[in-house]
mmCIF file of C-alpha atoms in Angstrom:
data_model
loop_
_atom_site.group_PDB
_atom_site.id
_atom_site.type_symbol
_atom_site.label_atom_id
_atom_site.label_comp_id
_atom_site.label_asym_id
_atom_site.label_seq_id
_atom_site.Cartn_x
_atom_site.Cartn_y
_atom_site.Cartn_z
ATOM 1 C CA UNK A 1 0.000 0.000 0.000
ATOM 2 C CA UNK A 2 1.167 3.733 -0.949
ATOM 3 C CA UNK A 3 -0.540 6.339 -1.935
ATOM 4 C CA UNK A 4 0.622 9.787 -2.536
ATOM 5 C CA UNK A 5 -1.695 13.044 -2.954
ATOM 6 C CA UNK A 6 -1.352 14.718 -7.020
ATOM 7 C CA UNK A 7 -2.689 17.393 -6.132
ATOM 8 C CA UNK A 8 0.822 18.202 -3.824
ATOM 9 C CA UNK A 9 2.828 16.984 -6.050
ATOM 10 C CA UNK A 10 3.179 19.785 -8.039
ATOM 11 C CA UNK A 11 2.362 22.913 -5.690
ATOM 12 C CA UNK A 12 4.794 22.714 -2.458
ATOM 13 C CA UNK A 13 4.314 26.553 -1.267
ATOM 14 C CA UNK A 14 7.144 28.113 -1.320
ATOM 15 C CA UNK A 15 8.436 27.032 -4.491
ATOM 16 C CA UNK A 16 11.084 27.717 -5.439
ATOM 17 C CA UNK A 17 12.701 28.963 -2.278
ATOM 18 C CA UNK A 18 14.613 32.358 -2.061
ATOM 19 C CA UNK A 19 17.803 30.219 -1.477
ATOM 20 C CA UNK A 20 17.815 27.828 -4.431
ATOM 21 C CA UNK A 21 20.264 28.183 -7.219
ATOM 22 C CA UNK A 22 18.186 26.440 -9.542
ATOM 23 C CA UNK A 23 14.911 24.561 -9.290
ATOM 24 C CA UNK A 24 12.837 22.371 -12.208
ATOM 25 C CA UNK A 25 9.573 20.001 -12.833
ATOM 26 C CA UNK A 26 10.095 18.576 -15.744
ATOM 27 C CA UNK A 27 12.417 15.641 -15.199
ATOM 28 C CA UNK A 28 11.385 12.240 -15.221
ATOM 29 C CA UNK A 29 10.989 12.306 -11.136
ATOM 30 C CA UNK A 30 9.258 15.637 -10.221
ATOM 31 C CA UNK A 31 9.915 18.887 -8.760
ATOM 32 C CA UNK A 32 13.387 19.107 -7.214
ATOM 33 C CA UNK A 33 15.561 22.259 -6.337
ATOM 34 C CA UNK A 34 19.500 22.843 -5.695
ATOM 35 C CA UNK A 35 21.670 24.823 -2.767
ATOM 36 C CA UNK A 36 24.957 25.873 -3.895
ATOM 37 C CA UNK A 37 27.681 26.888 -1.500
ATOM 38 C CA UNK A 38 31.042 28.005 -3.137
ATOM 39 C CA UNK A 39 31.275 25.270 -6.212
ATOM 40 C CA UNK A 40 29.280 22.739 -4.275
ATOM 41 C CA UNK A 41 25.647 21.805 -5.655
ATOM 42 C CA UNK A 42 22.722 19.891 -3.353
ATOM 43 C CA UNK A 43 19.455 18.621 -5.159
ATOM 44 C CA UNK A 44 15.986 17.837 -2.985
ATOM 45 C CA UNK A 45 13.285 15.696 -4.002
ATOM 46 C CA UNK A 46 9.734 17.192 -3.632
ATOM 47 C CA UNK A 47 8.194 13.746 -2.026
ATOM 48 C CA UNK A 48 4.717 13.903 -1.955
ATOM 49 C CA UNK A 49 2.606 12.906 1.495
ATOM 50 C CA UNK A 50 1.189 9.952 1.645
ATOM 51 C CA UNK A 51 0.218 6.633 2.981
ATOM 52 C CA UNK A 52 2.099 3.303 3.432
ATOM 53 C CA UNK A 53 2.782 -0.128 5.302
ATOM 54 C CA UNK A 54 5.762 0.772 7.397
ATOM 55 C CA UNK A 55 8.090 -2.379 8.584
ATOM 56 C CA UNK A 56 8.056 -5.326 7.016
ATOM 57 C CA UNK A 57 5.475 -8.333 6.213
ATOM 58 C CA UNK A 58 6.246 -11.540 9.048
ATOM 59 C CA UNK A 59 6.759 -13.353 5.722
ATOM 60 C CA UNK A 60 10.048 -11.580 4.375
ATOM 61 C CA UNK A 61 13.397 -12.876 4.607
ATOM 62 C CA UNK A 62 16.342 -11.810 7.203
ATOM 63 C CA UNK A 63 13.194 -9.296 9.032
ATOM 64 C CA UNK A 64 13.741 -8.285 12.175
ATOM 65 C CA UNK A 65 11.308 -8.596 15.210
ATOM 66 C CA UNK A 66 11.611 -4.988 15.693
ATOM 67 C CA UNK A 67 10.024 -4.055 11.838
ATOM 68 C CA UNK A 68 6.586 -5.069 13.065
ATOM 69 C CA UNK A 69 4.132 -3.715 9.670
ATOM 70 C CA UNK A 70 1.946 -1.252 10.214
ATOM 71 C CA UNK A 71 0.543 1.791 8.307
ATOM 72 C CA UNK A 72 2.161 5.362 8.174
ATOM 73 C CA UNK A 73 -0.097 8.459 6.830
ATOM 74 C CA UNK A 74 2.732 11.889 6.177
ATOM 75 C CA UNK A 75 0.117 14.401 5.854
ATOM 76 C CA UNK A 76 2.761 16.830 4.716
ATOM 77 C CA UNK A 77 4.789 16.537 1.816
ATOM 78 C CA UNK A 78 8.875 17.307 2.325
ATOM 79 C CA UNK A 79 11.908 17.804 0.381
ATOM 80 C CA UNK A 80 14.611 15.651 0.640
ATOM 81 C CA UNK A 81 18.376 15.326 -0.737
ATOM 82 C CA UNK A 82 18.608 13.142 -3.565
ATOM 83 C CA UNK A 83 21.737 12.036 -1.894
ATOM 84 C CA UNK A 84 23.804 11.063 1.133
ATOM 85 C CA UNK A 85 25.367 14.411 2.130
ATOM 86 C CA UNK A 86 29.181 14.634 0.202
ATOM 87 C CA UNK A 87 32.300 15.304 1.838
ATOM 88 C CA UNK A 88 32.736 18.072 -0.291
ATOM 89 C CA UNK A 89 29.322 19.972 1.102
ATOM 90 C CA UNK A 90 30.794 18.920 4.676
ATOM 91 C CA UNK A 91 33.977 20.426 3.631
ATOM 92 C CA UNK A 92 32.521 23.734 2.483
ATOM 93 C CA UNK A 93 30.362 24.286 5.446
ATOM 94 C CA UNK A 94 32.737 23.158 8.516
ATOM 95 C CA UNK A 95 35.873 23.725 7.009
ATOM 96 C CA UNK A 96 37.015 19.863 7.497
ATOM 97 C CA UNK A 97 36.119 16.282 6.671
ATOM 98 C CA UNK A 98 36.593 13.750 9.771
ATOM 99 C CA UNK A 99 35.978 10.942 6.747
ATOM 100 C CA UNK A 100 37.743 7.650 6.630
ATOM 101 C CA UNK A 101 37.519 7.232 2.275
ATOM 102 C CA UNK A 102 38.793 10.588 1.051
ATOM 103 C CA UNK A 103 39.534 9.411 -2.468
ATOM 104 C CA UNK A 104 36.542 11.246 -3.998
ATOM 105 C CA UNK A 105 35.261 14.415 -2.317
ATOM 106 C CA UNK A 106 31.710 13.062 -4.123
ATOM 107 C CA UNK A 107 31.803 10.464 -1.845
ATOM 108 C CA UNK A 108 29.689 10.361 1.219
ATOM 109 C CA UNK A 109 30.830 12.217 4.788
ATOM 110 C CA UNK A 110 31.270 9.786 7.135
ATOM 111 C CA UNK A 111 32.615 9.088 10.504
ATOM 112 C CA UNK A 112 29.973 11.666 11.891
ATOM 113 C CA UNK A 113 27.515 11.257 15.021
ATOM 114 C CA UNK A 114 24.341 12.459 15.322
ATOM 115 C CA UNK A 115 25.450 15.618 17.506
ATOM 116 C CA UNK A 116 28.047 16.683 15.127
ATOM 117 C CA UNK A 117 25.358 16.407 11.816
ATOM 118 C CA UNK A 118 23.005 19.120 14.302
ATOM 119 C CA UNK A 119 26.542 21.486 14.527
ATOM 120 C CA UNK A 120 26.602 21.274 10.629
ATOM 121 C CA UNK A 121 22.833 21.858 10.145
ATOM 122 C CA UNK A 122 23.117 24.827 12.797
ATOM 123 C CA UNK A 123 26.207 26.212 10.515
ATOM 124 C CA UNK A 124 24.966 25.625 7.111
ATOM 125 C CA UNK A 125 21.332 27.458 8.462
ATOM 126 C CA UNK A 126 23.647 30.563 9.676
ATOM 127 C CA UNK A 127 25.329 30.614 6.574
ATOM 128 C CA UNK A 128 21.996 30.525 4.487
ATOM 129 C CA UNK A 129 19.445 33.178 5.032
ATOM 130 C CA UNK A 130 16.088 31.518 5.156
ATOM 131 C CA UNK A 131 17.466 28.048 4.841
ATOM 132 C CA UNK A 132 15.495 25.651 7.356
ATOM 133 C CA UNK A 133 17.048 22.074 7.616
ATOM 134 C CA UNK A 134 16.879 18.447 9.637
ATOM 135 C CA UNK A 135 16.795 15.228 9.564
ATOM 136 C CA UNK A 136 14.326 13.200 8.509
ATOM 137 C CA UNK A 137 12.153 11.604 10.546
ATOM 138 C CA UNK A 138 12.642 7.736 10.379
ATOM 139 C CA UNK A 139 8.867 6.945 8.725
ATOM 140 C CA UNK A 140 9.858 9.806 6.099
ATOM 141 C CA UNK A 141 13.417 7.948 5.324
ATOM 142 C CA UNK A 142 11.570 4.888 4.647
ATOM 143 C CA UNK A 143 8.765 6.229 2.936
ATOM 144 C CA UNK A 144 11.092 7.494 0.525
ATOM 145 C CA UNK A 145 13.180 4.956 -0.097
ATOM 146 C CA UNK A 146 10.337 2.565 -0.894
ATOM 147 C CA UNK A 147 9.211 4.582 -3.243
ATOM 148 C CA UNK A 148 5.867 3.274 -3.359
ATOM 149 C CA UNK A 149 7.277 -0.810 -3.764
ATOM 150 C CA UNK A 150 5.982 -2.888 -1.172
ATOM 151 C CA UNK A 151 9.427 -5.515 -1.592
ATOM 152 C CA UNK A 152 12.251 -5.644 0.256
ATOM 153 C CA UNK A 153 14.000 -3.321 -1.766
ATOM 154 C CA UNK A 154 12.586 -0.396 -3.792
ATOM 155 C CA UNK A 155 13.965 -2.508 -6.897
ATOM 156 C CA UNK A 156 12.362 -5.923 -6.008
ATOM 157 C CA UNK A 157 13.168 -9.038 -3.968
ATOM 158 C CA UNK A 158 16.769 -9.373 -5.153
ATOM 159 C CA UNK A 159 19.478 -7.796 -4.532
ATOM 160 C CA UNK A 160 23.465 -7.302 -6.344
ATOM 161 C CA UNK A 161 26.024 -5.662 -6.460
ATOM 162 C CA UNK A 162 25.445 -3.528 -9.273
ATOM 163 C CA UNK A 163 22.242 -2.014 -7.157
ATOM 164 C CA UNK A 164 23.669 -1.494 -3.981
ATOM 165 C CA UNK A 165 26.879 -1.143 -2.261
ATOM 166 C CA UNK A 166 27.248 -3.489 0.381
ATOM 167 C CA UNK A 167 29.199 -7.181 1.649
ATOM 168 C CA UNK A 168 28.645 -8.956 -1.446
ATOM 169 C CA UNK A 169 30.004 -11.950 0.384
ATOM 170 C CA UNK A 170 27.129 -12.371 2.433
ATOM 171 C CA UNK A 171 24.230 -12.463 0.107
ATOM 172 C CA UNK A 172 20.362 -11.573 0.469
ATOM 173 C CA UNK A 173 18.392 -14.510 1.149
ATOM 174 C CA UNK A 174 20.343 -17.505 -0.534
ATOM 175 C CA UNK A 175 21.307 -15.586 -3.377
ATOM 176 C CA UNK A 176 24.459 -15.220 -5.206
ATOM 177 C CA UNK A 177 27.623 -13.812 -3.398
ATOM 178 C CA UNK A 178 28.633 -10.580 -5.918
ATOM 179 C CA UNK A 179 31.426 -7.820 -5.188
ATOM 180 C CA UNK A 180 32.169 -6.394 -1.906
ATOM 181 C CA UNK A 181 34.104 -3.274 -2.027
ATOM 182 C CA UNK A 182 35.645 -2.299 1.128
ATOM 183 C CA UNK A 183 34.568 1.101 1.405
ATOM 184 C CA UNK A 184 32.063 3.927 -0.146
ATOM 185 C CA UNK A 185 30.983 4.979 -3.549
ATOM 186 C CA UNK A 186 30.845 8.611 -5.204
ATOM 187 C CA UNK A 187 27.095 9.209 -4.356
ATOM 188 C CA UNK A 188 24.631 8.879 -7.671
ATOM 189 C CA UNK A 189 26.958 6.481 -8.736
ATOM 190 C CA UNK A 190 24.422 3.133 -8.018
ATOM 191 C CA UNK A 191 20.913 3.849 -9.709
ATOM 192 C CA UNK A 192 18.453 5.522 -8.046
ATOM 193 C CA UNK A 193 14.857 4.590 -6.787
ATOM 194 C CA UNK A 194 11.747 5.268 -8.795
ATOM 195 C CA UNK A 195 11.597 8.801 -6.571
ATOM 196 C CA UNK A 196 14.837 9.802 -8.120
ATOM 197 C CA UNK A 197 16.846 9.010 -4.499
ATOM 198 C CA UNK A 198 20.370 7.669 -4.246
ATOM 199 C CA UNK A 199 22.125 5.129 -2.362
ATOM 200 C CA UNK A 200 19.146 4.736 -0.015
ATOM 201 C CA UNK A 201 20.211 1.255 0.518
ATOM 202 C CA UNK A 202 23.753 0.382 1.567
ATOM 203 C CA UNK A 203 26.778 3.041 0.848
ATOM 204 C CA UNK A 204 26.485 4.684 4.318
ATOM 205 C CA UNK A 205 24.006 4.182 7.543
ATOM 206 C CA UNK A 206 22.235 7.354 7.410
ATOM 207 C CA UNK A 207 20.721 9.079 10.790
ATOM 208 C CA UNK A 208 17.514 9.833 11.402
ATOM 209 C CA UNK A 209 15.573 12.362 13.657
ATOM 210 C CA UNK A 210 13.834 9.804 15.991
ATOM 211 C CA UNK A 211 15.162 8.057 19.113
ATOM 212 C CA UNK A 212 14.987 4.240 18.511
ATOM 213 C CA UNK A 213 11.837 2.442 20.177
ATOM 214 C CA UNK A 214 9.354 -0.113 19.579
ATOM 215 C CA UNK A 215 6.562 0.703 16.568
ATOM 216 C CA UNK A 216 3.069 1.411 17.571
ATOM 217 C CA UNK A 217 0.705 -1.442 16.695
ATOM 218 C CA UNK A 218 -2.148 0.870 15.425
ATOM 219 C CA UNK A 219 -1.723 3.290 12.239
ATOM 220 C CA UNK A 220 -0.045 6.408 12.697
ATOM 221 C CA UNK A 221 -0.357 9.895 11.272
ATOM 222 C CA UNK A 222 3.413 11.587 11.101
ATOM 223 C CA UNK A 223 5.127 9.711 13.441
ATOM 224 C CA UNK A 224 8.174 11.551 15.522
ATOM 225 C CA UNK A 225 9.168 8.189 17.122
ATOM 226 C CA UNK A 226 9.512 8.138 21.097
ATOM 227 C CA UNK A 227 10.033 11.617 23.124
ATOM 228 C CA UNK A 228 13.240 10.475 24.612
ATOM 229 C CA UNK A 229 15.468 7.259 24.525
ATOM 230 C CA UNK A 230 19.745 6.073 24.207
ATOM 231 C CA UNK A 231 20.000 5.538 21.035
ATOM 232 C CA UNK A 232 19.122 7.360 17.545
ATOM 233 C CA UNK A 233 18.029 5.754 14.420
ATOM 234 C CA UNK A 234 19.744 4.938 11.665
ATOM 235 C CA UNK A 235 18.421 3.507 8.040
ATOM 236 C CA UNK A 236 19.768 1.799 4.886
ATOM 237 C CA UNK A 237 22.767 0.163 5.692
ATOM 238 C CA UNK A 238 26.234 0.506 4.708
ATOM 239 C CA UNK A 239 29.152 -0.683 2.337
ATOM 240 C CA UNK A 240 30.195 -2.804 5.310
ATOM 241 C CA UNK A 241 26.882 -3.906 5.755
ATOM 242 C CA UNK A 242 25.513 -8.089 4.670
ATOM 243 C CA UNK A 243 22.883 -8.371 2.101
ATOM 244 C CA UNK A 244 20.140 -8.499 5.184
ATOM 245 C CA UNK A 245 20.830 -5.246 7.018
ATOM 246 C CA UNK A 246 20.363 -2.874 3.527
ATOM 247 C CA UNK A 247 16.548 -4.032 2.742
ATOM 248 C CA UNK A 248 13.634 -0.949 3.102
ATOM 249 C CA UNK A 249 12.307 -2.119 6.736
ATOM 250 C CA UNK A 250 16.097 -2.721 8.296
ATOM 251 C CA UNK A 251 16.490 -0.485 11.663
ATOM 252 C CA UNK A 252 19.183 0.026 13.626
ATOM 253 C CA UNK A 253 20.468 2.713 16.512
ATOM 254 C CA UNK A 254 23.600 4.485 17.701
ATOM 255 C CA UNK A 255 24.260 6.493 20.413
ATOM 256 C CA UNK A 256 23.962 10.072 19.386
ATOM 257 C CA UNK A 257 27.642 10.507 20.127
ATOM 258 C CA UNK A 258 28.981 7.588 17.772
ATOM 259 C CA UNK A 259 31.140 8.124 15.150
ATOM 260 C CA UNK A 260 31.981 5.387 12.525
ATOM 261 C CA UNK A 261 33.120 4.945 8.708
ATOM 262 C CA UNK A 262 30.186 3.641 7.749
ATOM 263 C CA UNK A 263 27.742 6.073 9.315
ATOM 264 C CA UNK A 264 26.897 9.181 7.263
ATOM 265 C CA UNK A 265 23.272 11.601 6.397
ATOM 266 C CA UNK A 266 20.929 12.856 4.343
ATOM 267 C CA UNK A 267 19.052 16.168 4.559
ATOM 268 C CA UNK A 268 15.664 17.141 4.604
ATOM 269 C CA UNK A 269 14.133 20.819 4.738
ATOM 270 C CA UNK A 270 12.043 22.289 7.003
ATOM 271 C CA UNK A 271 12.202 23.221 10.838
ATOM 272 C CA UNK A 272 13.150 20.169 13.147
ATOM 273 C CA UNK A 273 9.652 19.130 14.930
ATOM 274 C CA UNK A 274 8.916 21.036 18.656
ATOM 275 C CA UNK A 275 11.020 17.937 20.979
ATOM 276 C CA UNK A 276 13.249 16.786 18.913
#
């Protein structure tokens, strides 16, 4: 089940914003818009709200008890980056990149915690005028990368090499062991999902807004997660990750202080919900 509203696809309000460089709707996914800063380019997805089974079915392979299914209404449509955030847009807004894979500054930042992605959002909002940014919250990341696919993966049931970067060595439910390459990709390298969104499986963890906790067992209208907690979310898996941990309903949680080269983020606009 998905189901996303026309009528918002096409009429987010602002749009464009005062900030971006350069915006579009004619492209094969939808409205998007850029930031520049210095020689450094960001594009957001306009993603539509919606409605759609969150978790995963008790029938699909390598779940987790904690993806228990249940259905997820986002009243409000959001932008989000099309990619994991680059080293080089970390680079031009702190000055520095604490990354582990510096080969390609298109490559994901990584080796950030949750706390030090807020002290970049809080720099690259004073260095904006009128730029509001955050996280997303964890039922928007996984709206989005499903992409309105109902499978473990917003390509299908199988999953390679070619799709996603991850341990290729330890396959997706019995099937074929593929390339594992040791560290991250330049983002929009791997195809993207039928939303026009990168790397949302494997490549880098990516954080989310919400403390971790238990799902509510009744539907939910734009879910924030629990109002305190340890650990914060994080979605998609990683390069480092096995074939099980990158599929659409996969959770996991760090401490909002942990820092790691396979943990990295992706932006989306708007002011950060009241409690967060």
């Amino acid at each position: 089940m998905s189901a996303r509203d026309p009528g918002e696809v096409f009429f987010p309000d602002p749009f464009p914003q005062p900030w971006a460089s350069d915006w579009g709707e004619d492209d094969e996914y939808g409205l998007w818009m850029a930031l520049t800063l210095g020689e450094v380019r960001q594009v957001f997805r306009w993603i539509a709200p919606g409605r759609f089974l969150m978790g995963s079915p008790a029938d699909e392979p390598e779940r987790d008890d904690d993806e228990a299914q249940h259905e997820v209404t986002l009243s409000r449509g959001y932008w989000l980056a099309d990619t994991a955030c680059t080293q080089a847009f970390w680079q031009a807004v702190m000055g520095e990149n604490p990354s582990e894979f510096k080969d390609d500054a298109r490559n994901p930042v990584e080796n950030v915690s949750w706390d030090d992605v807020q002290r970049f959002i809080g720099e690259l909002e004073r260095r904006v005028g009128g730029l509001a940014v955050r996280l997303p919250s964890e039922a928007e990341w996984e709206y989005a990368c499903r992409a309105g696919t109902t499978t473990p993966f917003s390509f299908g049931d199988e999953l390679t090499p070619e799709r996603v970067n991850y341990d290729g060595n330890v396959p997706y439910a019995g099937g074929a062991q593929g390339l594992y390459r040791e560290k991250t990709v330049a983002v929009a390298s791997l195809p993207a999902n039928a939303w026009g969104l990168y790397e949302m499986h494997g490549n880098v963890y990516e954080w989310c807004a919400d403390w971790y906790g238990d799902y509510a067992n009744e539907p939910q209208v734009d879910p924030q997660g629990p109002p305190s907690g340890d650990s914060r979310v994080v979605r998609g898996g990683s390069w480092s990750s096995v074939g099980g941990f990158v599929h659409s309903a996969d959770r996991y949680r760090f401490e909002p202080g942990y820092r790691y080269q396979a943990v990295g983020f992706r932006l989306a606009l708007g002011h950060q919900p009241a409690g967060r």
